[in-house]
Amino acid sequence: MSFPIIDDLMNQAVNDGVARDVVVMLADDSTIRYAGAVSAVGGKSAAGADVDRIFWLGSQTKSIVATAALQLVDRGLVDLDASVSDILPELATPQVLEGFDGDQPLLRPAQGSITLRMLLNHTSGLAYDMFSPEIAEYMRINQIPNIIECRNASLETPLLFDPGTRWTYGLGVDWAGKLVERLSGMPLDQYLQTNVFEPVGMTRTGFAPSDTAEAMPMTARGPDGQLTEIPFALPAEPEFFMGGGGLFSTARDFLAFQQVFLRKGVTAAGQRLISEESYEVMITNQIGDLEVTPMPVGVPSLTHPVNLMPESVKKWSLGFLLNVSDTERGRHADSYGWAGLANSYFWNDPASQMAGIVVTQALPFADPQIMGFAERVESAAYAQWD
């Protein structure tokens, strides 16, 4: 199916320096309806670029690892609402950060236990430094490495609040990845390969690019607004596989995974990837009366302030951000999706049977120019969808 408006939007975005490389792909529950890519050549857009270039998923990894964790729930190996302390003793006695006395963090024992549901819905109290000035300061004082370094020490941070009492975006799914490893007896990469990637048909997804020559280059936008190519790679020998953000993939592979959810948890081959019960908790509100709140900046080199779809109240399931009401660009209420740190964005709309993804590779996250472009692409998709 042809979407000439999207073609034009991609060319304009690259010509105007909004992004160096762009891939857009749209699908229904069985078919790729649109695939387009544009890449900068000599400072100008060149249509017909490879739509199957590899990119860093970043936090798009979370929905995949959440699915893996729910497979273990389906097998009776873990309860969503039981304390994870027996499986993850590191989380048995968490501390809550209440502030600082100079360079001395003020900590107290947390009230209540952390459960798998809390790890997946971001109510555990665990937070990323990039979205929390308090955690960023704690990590600075204690010389804790950023999560992207994939070192176990990166996970040694306190909570921002007692488990289950608030929502904040953070390290929960990284810990859920460790839980998958311990319950399955398999490294996370092997577990995902056997239990998710192979059943779904994701042949080019893993914790390292399957072909570095075909990977989109990472870029960063400087103070002058210009994008510059920067070196980027995750550790070749990580101390742990980053379940919250370590995967690389292609738009086609990732949409194949999202199509599973348009088919209510069933792969293209007819295999149930997760149970009907687990499918429901993956796509419905799992934080009750709490709301997803705007995300502040803790590390300016990695992110801008984040407030996706400000026109809608937002919730979190056990894998996705949910919009409670219709959005201005066409997304229906009860749609779900999320994003990757390098400014890739995706959505699933069950009412329209549409899955979409807009891929760029640029830091910091929530780049206003790229987000505006992604919103225009989404509007154009809905304008022509039937």
XYZ file of C-alpha atoms in Angstrom, residues 194-328:
135
model
C 14.298 -20.073 22.060
C 11.048 -18.828 23.562
C 10.351 -15.534 21.788
C 12.476 -14.850 18.716
C 12.202 -18.270 17.071
C 8.423 -18.678 17.591
C 7.747 -15.128 16.343
C 10.208 -15.353 13.443
C 12.507 -12.574 14.654
C 15.654 -13.614 12.818
C 17.691 -10.422 13.281
C 17.100 -9.545 16.927
C 19.624 -9.970 19.739
C 21.787 -8.273 22.333
C 24.307 -7.307 19.649
C 23.691 -6.197 16.054
C 23.422 -9.260 13.803
C 25.375 -7.320 11.159
C 27.206 -4.187 12.268
C 27.665 -3.103 8.651
C 23.889 -2.801 8.351
C 23.361 -0.942 11.628
C 22.078 2.615 11.625
C 24.735 4.987 12.955
C 24.005 6.685 16.256
C 23.807 10.471 16.187
C 23.576 13.245 18.774
C 22.031 16.664 18.424
C 24.337 19.410 19.630
C 23.508 22.851 21.036
C 23.504 24.224 17.484
C 20.710 21.823 16.547
C 22.899 19.827 14.168
C 23.198 16.031 14.259
C 26.659 14.522 14.518
C 27.489 10.834 14.198
C 28.849 9.434 17.472
C 30.350 6.077 18.439
C 27.896 3.762 20.145
C 28.076 0.147 21.234
C 26.995 -1.885 24.219
C 29.661 -3.966 25.981
C 30.688 -7.052 24.009
C 30.890 -9.051 27.243
C 28.226 -7.556 29.545
C 27.990 -8.580 33.174
C 24.254 -8.896 32.598
C 21.960 -8.708 29.599
C 20.057 -5.448 29.878
C 16.445 -6.607 29.935
C 15.256 -3.029 30.054
C 17.040 -1.826 26.943
C 19.765 -4.037 25.474
C 18.307 -5.476 22.280
C 19.047 -4.594 18.662
C 16.552 -5.400 15.931
C 14.915 -4.288 12.692
C 11.564 -2.596 12.218
C 10.274 -5.742 10.490
C 11.311 -8.014 13.363
C 9.875 -5.716 15.984
C 6.570 -5.317 14.151
C 6.344 -9.110 13.865
C 6.451 -9.156 17.654
C 3.810 -6.415 17.897
C 1.555 -8.292 15.470
C 1.428 -11.074 18.067
C -0.485 -8.652 20.288
C -2.874 -7.671 17.487
C -3.570 -11.425 17.307
C -4.128 -11.545 21.088
C -0.941 -13.396 21.955
C -0.712 -15.772 18.988
C 2.177 -15.979 16.497
C 1.754 -15.967 12.717
C 2.198 -19.757 12.789
C -0.703 -20.114 15.217
C 1.378 -20.782 18.332
C 0.244 -19.123 21.534
C 3.206 -17.080 22.808
C 1.517 -16.169 26.102
C -1.759 -17.190 27.689
C -4.963 -15.197 27.222
C -4.634 -14.029 30.842
C -1.081 -12.809 30.300
C -2.059 -11.120 27.050
C -4.727 -9.157 28.936
C -2.315 -7.873 31.602
C 0.133 -6.920 28.862
C -2.351 -4.516 27.250
C -4.560 -3.238 30.110
C -4.029 -0.856 32.999
C -1.975 -2.486 35.759
C -1.322 0.551 37.965
C -4.875 1.155 39.173
C -5.602 4.768 40.097
C -1.962 5.801 39.665
C -1.039 7.656 36.497
C 2.037 7.781 34.319
C 3.541 11.150 35.131
C 5.903 13.377 33.099
C 9.505 12.213 33.340
C 12.092 14.817 34.424
C 15.714 14.998 33.354
C 18.494 13.454 35.409
C 21.108 13.104 32.632
C 20.715 15.871 29.997
C 23.010 14.141 27.500
C 20.567 11.237 27.331
C 17.114 12.772 27.457
C 14.865 15.801 27.306
C 11.822 15.990 29.614
C 9.309 13.339 28.548
C 5.550 13.698 28.363
C 4.217 11.638 25.481
C 0.601 12.237 24.449
C -0.019 15.088 26.918
C -3.648 15.272 25.774
C -4.447 11.894 27.371
C -4.307 10.402 30.858
C -1.775 7.606 30.635
C -1.456 4.261 32.391
C 1.030 1.407 32.255
C 0.260 -2.239 31.594
C 2.903 -4.925 32.165
C 4.615 -4.051 28.918
C 3.384 -0.817 27.422
C 2.308 2.790 27.898
C -1.491 3.073 27.502
C -3.487 6.128 26.401
C -6.877 6.304 28.115
C -8.507 8.622 25.557
C -8.253 9.177 21.801
C -5.258 11.225 20.713
C -5.195 14.213 18.391
